[in-house]
mmCIF file of C-alpha atoms in Angstrom:
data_model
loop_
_atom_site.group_PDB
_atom_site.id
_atom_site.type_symbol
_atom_site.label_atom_id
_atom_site.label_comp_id
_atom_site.label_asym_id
_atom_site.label_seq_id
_atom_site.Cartn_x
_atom_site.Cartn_y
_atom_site.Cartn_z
ATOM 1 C CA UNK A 56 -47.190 -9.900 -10.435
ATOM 2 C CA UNK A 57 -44.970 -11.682 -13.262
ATOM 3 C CA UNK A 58 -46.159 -13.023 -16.686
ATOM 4 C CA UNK A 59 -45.053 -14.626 -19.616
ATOM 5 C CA UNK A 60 -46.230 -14.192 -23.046
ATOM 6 C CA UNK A 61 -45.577 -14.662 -26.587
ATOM 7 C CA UNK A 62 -45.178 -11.773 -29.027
ATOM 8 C CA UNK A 63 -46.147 -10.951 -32.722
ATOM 9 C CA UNK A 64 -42.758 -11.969 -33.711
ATOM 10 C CA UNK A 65 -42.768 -15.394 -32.053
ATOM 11 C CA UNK A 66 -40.217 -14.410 -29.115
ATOM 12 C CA UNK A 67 -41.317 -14.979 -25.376
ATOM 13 C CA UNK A 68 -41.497 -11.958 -23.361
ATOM 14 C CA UNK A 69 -41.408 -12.300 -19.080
ATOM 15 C CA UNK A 70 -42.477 -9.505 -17.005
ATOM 16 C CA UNK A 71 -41.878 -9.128 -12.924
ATOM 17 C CA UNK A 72 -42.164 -5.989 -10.533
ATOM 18 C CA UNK A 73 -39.050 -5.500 -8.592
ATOM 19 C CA UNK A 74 -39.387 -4.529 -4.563
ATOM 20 C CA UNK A 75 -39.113 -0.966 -5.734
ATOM 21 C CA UNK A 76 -42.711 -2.126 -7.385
ATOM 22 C CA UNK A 77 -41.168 -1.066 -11.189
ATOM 23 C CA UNK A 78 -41.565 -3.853 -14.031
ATOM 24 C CA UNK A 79 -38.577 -5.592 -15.145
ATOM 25 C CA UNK A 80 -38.778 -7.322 -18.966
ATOM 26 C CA UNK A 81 -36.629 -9.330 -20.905
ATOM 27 C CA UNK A 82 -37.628 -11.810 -24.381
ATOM 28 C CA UNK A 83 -36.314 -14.939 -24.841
ATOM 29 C CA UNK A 84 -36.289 -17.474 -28.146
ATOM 30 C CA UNK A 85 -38.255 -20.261 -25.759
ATOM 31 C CA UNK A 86 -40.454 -20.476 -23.104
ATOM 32 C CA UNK A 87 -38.603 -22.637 -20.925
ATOM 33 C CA UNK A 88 -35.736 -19.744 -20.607
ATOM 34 C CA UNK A 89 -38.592 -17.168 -19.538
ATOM 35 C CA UNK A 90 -40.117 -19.409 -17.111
ATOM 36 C CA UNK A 91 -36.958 -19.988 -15.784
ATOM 37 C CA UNK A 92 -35.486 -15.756 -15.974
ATOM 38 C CA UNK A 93 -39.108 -15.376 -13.901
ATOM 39 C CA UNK A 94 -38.818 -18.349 -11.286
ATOM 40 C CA UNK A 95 -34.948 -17.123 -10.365
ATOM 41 C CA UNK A 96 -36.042 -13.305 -10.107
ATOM 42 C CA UNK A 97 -39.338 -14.637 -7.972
ATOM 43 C CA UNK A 98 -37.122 -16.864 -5.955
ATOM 44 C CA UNK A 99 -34.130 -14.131 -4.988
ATOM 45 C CA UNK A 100 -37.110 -11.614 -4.041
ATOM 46 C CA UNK A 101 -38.244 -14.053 -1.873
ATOM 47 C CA UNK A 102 -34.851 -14.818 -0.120
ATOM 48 C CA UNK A 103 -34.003 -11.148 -0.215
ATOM 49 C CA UNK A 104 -31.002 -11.989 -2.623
ATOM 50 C CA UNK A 105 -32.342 -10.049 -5.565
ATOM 51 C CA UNK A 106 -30.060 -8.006 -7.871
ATOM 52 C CA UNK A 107 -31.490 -4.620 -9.690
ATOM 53 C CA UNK A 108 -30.265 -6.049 -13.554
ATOM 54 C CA UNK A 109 -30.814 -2.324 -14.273
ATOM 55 C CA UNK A 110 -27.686 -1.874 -11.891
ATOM 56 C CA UNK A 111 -25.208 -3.496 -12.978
ATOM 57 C CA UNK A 112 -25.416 -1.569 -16.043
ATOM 58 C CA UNK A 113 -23.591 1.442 -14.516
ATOM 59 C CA UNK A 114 -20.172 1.978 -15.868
ATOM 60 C CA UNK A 115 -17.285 0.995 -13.752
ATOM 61 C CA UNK A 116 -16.188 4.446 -13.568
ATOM 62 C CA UNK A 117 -19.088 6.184 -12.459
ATOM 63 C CA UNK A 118 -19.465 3.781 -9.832
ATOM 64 C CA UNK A 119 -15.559 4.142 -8.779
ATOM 65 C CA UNK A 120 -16.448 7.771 -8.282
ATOM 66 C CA UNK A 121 -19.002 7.120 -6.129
ATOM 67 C CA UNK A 122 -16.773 4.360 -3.937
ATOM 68 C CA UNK A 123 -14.186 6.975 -3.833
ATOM 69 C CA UNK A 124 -16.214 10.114 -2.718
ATOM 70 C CA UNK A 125 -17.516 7.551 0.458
ATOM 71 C CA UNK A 126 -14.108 6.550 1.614
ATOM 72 C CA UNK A 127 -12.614 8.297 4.555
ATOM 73 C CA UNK A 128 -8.681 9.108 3.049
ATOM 74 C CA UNK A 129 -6.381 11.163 3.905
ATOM 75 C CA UNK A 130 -5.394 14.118 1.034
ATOM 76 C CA UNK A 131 -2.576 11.677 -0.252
ATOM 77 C CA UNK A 132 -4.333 8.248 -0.546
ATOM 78 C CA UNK A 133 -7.380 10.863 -2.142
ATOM 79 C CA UNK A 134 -4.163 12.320 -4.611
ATOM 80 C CA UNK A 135 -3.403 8.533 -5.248
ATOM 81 C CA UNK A 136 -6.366 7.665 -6.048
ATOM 82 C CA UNK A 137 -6.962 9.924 -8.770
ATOM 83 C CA UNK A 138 -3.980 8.624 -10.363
ATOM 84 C CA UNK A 139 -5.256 5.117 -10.292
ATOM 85 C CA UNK A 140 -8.475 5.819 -11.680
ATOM 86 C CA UNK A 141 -6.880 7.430 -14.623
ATOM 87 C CA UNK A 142 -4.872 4.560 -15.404
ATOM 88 C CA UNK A 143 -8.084 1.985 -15.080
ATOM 89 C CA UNK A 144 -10.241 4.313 -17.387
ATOM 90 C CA UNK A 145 -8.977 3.037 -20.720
ATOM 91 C CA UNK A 146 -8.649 -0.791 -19.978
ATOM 92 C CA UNK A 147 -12.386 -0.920 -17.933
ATOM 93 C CA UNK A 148 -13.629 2.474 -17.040
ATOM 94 C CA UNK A 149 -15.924 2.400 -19.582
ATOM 95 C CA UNK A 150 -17.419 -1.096 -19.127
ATOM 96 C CA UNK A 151 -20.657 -2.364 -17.391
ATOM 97 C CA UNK A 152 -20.202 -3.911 -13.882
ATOM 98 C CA UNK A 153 -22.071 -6.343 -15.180
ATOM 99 C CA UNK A 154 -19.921 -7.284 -17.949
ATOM 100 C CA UNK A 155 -16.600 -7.199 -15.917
ATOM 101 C CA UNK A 156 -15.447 -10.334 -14.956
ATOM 102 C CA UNK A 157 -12.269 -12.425 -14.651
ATOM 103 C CA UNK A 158 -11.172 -12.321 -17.563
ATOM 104 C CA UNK A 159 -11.575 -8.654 -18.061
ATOM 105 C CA UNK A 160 -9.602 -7.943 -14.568
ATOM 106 C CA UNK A 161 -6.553 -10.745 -16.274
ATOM 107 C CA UNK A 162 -6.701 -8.505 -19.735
ATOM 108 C CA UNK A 163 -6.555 -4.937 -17.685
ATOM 109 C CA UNK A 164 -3.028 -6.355 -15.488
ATOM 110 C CA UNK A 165 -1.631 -7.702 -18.984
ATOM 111 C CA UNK A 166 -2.459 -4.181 -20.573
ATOM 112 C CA UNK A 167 -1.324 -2.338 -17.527
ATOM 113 C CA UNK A 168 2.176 -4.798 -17.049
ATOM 114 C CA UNK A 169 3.005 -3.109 -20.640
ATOM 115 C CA UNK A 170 3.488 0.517 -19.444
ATOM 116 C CA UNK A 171 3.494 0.366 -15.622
ATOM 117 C CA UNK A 172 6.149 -1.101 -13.195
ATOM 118 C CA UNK A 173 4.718 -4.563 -11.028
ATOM 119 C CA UNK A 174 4.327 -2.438 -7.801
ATOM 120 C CA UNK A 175 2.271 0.139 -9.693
ATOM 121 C CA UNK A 176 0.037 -2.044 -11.766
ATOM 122 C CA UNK A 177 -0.575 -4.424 -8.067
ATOM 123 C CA UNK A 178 -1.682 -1.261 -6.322
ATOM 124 C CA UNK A 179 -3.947 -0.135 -9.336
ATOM 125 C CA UNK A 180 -5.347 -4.038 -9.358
ATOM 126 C CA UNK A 181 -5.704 -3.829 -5.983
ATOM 127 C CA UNK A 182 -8.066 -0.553 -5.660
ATOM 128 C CA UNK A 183 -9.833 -2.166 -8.561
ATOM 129 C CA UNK A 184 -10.836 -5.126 -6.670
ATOM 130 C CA UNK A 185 -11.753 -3.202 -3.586
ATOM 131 C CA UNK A 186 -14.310 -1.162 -5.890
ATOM 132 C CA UNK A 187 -15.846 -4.046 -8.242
ATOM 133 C CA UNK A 188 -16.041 -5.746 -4.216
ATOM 134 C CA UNK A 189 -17.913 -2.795 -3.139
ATOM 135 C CA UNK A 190 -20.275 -3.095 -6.165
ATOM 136 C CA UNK A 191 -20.901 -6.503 -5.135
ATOM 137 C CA UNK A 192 -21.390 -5.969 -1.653
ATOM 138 C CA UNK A 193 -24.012 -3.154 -2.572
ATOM 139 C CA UNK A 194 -26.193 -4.958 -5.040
ATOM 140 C CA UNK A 195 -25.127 -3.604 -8.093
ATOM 141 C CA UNK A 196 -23.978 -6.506 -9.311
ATOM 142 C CA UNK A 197 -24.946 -10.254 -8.331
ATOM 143 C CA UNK A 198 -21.413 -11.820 -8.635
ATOM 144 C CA UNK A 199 -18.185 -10.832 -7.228
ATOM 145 C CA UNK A 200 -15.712 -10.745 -9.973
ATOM 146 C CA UNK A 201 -12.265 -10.934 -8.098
ATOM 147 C CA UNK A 202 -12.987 -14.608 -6.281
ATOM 148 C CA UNK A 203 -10.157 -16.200 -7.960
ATOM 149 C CA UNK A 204 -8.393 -13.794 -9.387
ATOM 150 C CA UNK A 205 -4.947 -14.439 -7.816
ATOM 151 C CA UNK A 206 -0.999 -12.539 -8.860
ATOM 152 C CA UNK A 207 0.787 -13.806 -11.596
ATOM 153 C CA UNK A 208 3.797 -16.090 -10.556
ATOM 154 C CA UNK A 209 7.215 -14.159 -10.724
ATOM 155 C CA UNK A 210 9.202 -15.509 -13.393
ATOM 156 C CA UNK A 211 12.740 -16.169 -12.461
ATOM 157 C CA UNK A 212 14.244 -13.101 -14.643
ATOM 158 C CA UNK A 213 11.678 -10.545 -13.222
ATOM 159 C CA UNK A 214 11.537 -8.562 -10.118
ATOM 160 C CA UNK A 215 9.201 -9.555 -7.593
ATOM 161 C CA UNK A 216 8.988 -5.959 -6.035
ATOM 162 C CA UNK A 217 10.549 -6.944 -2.870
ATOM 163 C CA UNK A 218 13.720 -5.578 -1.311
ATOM 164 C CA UNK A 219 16.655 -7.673 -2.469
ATOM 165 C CA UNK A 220 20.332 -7.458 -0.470
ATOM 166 C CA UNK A 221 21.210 -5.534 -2.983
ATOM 167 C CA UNK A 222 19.173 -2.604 -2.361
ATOM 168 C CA UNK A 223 20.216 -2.928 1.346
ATOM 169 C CA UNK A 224 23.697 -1.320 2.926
ATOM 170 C CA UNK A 225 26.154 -3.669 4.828
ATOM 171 C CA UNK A 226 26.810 -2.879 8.027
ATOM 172 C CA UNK A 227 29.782 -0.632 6.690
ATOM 173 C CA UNK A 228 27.898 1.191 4.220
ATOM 174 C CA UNK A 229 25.220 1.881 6.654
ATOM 175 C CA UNK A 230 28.039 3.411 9.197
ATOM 176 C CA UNK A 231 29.989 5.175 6.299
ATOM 177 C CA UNK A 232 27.014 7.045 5.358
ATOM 178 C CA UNK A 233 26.593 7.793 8.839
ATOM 179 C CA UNK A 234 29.978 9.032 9.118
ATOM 180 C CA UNK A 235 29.779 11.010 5.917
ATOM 181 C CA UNK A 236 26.816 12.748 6.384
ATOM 182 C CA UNK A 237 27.097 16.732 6.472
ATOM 183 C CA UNK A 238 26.906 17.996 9.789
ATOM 184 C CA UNK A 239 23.529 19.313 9.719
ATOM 185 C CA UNK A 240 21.942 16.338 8.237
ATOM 186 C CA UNK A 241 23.867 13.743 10.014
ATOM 187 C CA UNK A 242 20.991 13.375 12.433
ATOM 188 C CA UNK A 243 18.761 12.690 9.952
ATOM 189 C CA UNK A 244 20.877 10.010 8.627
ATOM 190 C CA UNK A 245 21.031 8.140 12.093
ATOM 191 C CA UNK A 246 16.883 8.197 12.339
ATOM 192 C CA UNK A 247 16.949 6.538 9.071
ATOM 193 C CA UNK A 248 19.175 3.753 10.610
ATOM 194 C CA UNK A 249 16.555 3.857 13.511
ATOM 195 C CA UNK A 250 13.493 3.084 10.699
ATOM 196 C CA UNK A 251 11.837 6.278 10.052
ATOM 197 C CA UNK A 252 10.621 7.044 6.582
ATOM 198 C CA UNK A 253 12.193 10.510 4.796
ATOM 199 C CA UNK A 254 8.853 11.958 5.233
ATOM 200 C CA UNK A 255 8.648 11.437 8.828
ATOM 201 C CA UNK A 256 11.988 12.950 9.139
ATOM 202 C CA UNK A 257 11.731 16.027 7.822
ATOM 203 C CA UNK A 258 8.306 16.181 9.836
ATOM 204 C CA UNK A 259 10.026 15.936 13.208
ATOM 205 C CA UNK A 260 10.090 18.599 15.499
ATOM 206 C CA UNK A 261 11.970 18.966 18.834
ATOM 207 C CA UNK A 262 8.569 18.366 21.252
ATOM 208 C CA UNK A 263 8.333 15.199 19.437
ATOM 209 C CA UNK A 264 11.794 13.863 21.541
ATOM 210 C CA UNK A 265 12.325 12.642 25.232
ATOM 211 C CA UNK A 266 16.232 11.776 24.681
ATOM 212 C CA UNK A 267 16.583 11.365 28.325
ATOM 213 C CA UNK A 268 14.771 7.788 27.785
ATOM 214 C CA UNK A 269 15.839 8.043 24.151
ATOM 215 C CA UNK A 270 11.861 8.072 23.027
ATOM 216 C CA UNK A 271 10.802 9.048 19.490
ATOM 217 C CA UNK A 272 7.515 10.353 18.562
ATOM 218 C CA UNK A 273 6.671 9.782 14.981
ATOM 219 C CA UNK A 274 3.104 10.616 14.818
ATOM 220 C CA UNK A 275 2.871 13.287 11.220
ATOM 221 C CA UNK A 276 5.028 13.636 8.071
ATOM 222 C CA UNK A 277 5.860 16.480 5.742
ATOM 223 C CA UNK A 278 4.248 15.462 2.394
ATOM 224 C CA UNK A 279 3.335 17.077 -1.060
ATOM 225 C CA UNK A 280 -0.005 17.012 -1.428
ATOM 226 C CA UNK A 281 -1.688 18.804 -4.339
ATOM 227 C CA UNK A 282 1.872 20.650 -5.141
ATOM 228 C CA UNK A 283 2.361 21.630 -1.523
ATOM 229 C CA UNK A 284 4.010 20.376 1.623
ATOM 230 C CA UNK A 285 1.613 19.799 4.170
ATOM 231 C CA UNK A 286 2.509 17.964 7.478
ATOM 232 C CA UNK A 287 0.095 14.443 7.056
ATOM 233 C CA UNK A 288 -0.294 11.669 9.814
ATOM 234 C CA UNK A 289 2.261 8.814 8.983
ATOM 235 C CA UNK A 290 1.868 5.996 6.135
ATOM 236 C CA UNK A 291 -1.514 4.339 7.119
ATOM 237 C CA UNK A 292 -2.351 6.409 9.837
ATOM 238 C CA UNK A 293 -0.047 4.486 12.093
ATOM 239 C CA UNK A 294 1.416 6.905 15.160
ATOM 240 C CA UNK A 295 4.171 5.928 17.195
ATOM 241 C CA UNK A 296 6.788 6.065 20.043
ATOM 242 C CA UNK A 297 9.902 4.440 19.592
ATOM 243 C CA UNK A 298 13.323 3.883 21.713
ATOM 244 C CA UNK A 299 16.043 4.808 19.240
ATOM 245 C CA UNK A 300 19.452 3.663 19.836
ATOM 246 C CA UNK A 301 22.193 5.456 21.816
ATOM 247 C CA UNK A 302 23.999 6.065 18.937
ATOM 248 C CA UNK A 303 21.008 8.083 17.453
ATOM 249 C CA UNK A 304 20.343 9.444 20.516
ATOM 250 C CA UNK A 305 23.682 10.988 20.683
ATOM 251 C CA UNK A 306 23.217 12.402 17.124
ATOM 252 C CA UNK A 307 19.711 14.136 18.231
ATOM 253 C CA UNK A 308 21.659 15.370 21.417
ATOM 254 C CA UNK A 309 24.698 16.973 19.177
ATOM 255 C CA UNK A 310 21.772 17.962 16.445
ATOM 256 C CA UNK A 311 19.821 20.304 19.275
ATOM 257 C CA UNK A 312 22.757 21.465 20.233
ATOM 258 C CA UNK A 313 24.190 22.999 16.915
ATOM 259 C CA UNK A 314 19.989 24.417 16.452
ATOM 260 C CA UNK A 315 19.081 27.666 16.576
ATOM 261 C CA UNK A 316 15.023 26.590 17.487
ATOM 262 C CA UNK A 317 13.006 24.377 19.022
ATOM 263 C CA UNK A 318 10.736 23.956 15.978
ATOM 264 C CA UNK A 319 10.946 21.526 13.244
ATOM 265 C CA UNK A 320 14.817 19.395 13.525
ATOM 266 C CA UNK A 321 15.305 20.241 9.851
ATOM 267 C CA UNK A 322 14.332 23.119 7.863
ATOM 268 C CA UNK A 323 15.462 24.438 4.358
ATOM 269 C CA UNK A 324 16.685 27.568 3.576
ATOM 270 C CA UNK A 325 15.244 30.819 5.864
ATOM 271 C CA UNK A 326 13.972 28.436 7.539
ATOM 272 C CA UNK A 327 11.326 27.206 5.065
ATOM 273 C CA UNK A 328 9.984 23.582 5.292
ATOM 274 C CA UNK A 329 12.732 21.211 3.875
ATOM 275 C CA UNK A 330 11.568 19.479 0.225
ATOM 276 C CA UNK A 331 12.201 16.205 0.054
ATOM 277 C CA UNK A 332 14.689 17.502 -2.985
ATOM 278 C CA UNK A 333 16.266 19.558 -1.478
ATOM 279 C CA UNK A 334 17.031 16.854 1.353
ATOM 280 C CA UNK A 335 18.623 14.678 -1.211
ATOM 281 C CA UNK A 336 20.940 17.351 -2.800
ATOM 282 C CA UNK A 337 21.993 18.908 0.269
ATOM 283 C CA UNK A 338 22.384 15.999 2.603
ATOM 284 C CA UNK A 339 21.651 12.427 1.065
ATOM 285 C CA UNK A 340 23.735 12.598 -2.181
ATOM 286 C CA UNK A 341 26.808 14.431 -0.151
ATOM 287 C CA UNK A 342 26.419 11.670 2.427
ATOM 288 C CA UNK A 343 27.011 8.667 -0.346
ATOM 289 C CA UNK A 344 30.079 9.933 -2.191
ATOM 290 C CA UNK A 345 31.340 10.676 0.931
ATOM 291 C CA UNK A 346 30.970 7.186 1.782
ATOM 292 C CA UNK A 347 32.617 6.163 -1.049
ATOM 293 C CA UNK A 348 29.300 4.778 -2.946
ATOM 294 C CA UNK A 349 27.588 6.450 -6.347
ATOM 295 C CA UNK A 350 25.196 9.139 -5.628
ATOM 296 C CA UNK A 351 22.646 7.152 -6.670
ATOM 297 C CA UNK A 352 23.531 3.766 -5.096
ATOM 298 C CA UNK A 353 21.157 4.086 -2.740
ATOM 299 C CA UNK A 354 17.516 5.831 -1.727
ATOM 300 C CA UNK A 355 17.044 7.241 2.033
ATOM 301 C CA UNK A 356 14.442 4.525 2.070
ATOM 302 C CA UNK A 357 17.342 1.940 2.171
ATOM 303 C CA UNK A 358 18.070 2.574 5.570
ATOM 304 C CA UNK A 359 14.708 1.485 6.346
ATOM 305 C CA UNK A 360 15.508 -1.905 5.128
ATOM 306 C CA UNK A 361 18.873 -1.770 6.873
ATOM 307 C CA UNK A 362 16.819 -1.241 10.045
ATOM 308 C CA UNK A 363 14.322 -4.092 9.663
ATOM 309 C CA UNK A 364 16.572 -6.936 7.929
ATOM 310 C CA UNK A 365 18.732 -6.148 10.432
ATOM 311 C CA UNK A 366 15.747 -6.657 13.582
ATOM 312 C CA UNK A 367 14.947 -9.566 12.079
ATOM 313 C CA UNK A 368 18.535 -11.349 11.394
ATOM 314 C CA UNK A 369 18.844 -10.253 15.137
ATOM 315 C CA UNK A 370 16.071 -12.203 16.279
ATOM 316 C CA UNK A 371 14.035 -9.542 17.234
ATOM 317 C CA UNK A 372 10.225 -10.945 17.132
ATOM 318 C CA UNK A 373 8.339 -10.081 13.874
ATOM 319 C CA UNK A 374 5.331 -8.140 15.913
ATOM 320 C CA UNK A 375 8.467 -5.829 17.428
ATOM 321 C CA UNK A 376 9.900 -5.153 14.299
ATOM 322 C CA UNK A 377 6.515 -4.174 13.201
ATOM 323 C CA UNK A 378 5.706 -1.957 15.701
ATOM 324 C CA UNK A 379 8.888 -0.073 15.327
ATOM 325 C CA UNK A 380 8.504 0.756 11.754
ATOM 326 C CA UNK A 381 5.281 1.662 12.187
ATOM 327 C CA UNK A 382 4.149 -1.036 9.613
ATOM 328 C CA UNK A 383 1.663 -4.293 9.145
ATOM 329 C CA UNK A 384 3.055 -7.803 10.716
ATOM 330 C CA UNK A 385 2.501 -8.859 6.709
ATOM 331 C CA UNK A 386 4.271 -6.260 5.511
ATOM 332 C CA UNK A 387 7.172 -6.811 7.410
ATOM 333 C CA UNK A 388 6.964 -10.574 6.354
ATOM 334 C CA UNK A 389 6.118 -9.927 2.766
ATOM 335 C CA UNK A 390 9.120 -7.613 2.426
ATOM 336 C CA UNK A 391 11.636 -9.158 4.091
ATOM 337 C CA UNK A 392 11.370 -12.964 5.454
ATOM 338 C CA UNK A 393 11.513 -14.092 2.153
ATOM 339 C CA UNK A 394 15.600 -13.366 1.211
ATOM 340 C CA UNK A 395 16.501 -13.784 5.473
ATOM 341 C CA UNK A 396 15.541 -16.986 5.058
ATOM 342 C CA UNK A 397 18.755 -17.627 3.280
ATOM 343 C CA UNK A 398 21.077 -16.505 5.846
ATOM 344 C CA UNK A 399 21.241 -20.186 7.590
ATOM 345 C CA UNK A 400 23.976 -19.042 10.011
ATOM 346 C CA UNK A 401 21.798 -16.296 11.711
ATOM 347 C CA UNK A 402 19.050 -18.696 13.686
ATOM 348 C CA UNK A 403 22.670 -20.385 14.791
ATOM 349 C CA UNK A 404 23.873 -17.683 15.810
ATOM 350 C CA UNK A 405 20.533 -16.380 17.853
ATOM 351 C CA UNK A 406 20.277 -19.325 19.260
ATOM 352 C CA UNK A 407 24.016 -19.391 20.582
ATOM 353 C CA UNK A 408 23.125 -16.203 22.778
ATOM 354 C CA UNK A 409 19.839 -17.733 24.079
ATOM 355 C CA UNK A 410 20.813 -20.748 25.142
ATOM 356 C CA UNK A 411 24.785 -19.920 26.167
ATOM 357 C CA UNK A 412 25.480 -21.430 29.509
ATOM 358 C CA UNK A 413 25.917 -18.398 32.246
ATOM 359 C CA UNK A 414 29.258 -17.665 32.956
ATOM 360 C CA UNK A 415 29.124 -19.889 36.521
ATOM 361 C CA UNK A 416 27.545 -22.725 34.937
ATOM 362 C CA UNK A 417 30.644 -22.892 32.681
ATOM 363 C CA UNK A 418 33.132 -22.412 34.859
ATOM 364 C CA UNK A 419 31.505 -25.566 37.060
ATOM 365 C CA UNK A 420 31.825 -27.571 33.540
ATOM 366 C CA UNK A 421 35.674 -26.471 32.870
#
């Protein structure tokens, strides 16, 4: 049933029942705008498009709590999240869906660019599109609000958030800090040159290794999570066996030998899991003024990039690289293609190897 009529005060009031058989009611200054409120709300019904108006008056907060408490995380991403939420609540939390649009999602990055680094205020952007998409795709609201919203352009005198050389070792840094590297911790060292994260080190245990075909298992990772370590599945939930180089392999070898267990590969003191802290004062720090470098020249995440910018000025194909680190194929390009791309000698120099005559075909040629 829907109806339009005029009231005492002149206005034009339009009436419908919704599927759920409730009246809906709104007054307009003209007729023409009520008939045509009534024949869209008719007409959506009809296709099955309609959209509760009474919905999209929930506040962007109470519906993030509901998107949240339906998402199946792990105890970190859950930890995260409760961190982004808190910095969304003052620019939007307390809007309508309804009344969040593009330009509201532009003013909450400009706001959150003033405090936050770029990294921190993408990811926060990010979870806020995947919730005002969820209200979409649930019928709160009858719009989505993130179709065009795209990342600012980088200006030339900001960071992008991408690894720059800088922030990678050489090839002699990388082997000095090898080198350097207390004893007990050297291992560790060499599986960062291999590509493992500092959290899937210190989560490594000895059933996890097969050194007589040099395989790695990297399929947990000691984390804090609500102020205590926990072991965690890796980054994204992405397990893995890897072939680590000889060189590492010979560091695991001399590592089990010099162990008292066959538990975790490195443990803190009375044999209590290793903080990440700890790590870092005992064996990372130590390791870079040996090497000659500042203590803080470098994170143990460097030798991650060491390890993929190196796969990749190699040659090696972008899906291996991927599958080694345990990370996305547009990860791995986002991160790293873009500052490779100026090393012009390398695809030379690959392509010298591939296509080298063999040794009798160049002795036939003289």
């Amino acid at each position: 049933m829907a109806s339009i009529k005029k009231t005492e005060n002149g206005r034009w009031q339009a009436t419908y029942r919704g599927p759920d058989d409730k009246e809906r009611q709104r007054t307009f200054d003209r007729k023409v705008e009520a008939q045509t409120w009534l024949d869209t709300a008719r007409g959506d019904i009809a296709r099955g498009a309609y959209i509760d108006p009474l919905a999209g008056r929930q506040k962007f907060s109470a519906f993030a709590e509901e998107w949240a408490a339906a998402q199946d995380w792990k105890d970190t991403t859950r930890e995260q999240w409760a961190l982004v939420e808190k910095r969304l609540r003052a620019p939007i939390g307390a809007m309508q869906l309804q009344a969040i649009d593009l330009l509201a999602l532009q003013r909450t990055r400009q706001e959150l660019s003033v405090r936050y680094a770029r990294a921190t205020v993408e990811l926060t952007m990010g979870y806020a599109g995947a919730v005002l998409r969820a209200a979409y795709a649930a019928g709160r609201i009858g719009r989505d609000p993130t179709r065009g919203f795209k990342a600012p352009r980088v200006r030339a005198d900001e960071p992008d958030g991408h690894v720059t050389p800088d922030q990678v070792p050489t090839r002699a840094e990388a082997l000095a800090i090898l080198t350097a590297a207390p004893a007990p911790f050297r291992a560790a060292v060499a599986l960062g040159l291999a590509g493992l994260r500092v959290g899937e080190v210190l989560g490594l245990s000895v059933d996890r290794l097969a050194l007589e075909t040099r395989l790695v298992t990297i399929d947990r990772q000691l984390q804090r999570v609500g102020g205590q370590l926990v072991m965690t599945t890796p980054k994204a939930e992405k397990s893995r066996t890897i072939v680590v180089p000889q060189a590492v392999a010979f560091e695991l070898r001399r590592h089990l030998r010099d162990q008292r267990d066959d538990g975790l590969l490195f443990r803190g003191q009375r044999g209590a899991l290793l903080r990440r802290d700890a790590f870092y004062s005992a064996g990372w720090h130590p390791a870079l003024v040996g090497a000659g470098l500042a203590p803080d020249r470098f994170v143990f995440h460097s030798l991650r990039h060491f390890c993929a910018s190196t796969l990749l000025a190699e040659g090696a194909p972008l899906t291996a690289v991927a599958g080694h680190l345990g990370d996305t194929i547009q990860t791995v390009s986002r991160t790293y293609l873009h500052w490779l791309r100026d090393d012009r000698d390398v695809p030379a120099a690959v392509l010298d190897r591939v296509l080298a005559p063999a040794p009798d075909e160049a002795a036939a040629d003289g």
